[in-house]
């Protein structure tokens, strides 16, 4: 079955430093979605990428979808304490949402 | 704040108990989901309902029984659970699967289940 791996599993950064998490799928994806889950909270949708090579920005967050549509990355510039949480990518091989497979997640902690 | 409401937020039950988790959304979404999430792990899909019909069952044990009474409600009936079933149970919804991009999944806050 489809597998989606993320690296690193954990990341501790000093406040103000940059952070990147990488997502790799065993199969070609129709789209990739990113979610953030705060400690004790539930996953919250951040963004969806659909096109090969697509890049999207949300303030300090930059999302990329690989040319082969098998990998993606999330980069945060100048991290803040509010960025703390676990970041999950999620993808599916068809265009529907019905069977999204979540990545293993990257837990980000910020050192003030 | 999430537009998917789950109750109860916390549940402790014995292995011989019967309980239910409830989920409600009023966004007009026609796909609803149950996910299970263990600590420090990603959400794992359990069930998908599409237009009130069960469309995906990810080989979930029969001690978990989903029910979709109408397009806004989704229940998960629990019976004879095991301690290893303790987890966060997340309900979610999305627009109908019409194979267009942009259908995002909206998660509820989850129900924390402890089986003793």
GROMACS .gro file of C-alpha atoms in nm, chain B residues 10-14 81-83 85-87 89 111-116:
model
   18
  122UNK     CA    1  -1.311   1.241   2.702
  123UNK     CA    2  -1.440   0.890   2.766
  124UNK     CA    3  -1.322   0.620   3.003
  125UNK     CA    4  -1.482   0.281   2.956
  126UNK     CA    5  -1.438  -0.073   3.077
  193UNK     CA    6  -1.286  -0.278   2.346
  194UNK     CA    7  -0.932  -0.359   2.450
  195UNK     CA    8  -0.687  -0.134   2.637
  197UNK     CA    9  -0.784   0.072   2.159
  198UNK     CA   10  -0.718   0.371   2.382
  199UNK     CA   11  -0.648   0.662   2.148
  201UNK     CA   12  -1.069   0.929   1.778
  223UNK     CA   13  -1.264   1.223   2.155
  224UNK     CA   14  -0.997   1.095   2.391
  225UNK     CA   15  -1.083   0.735   2.469
  226UNK     CA   16  -0.931   0.535   2.753
  227UNK     CA   17  -1.018   0.167   2.787
  228UNK     CA   18  -0.954   0.020   3.130
   0.00000   0.00000   0.00000
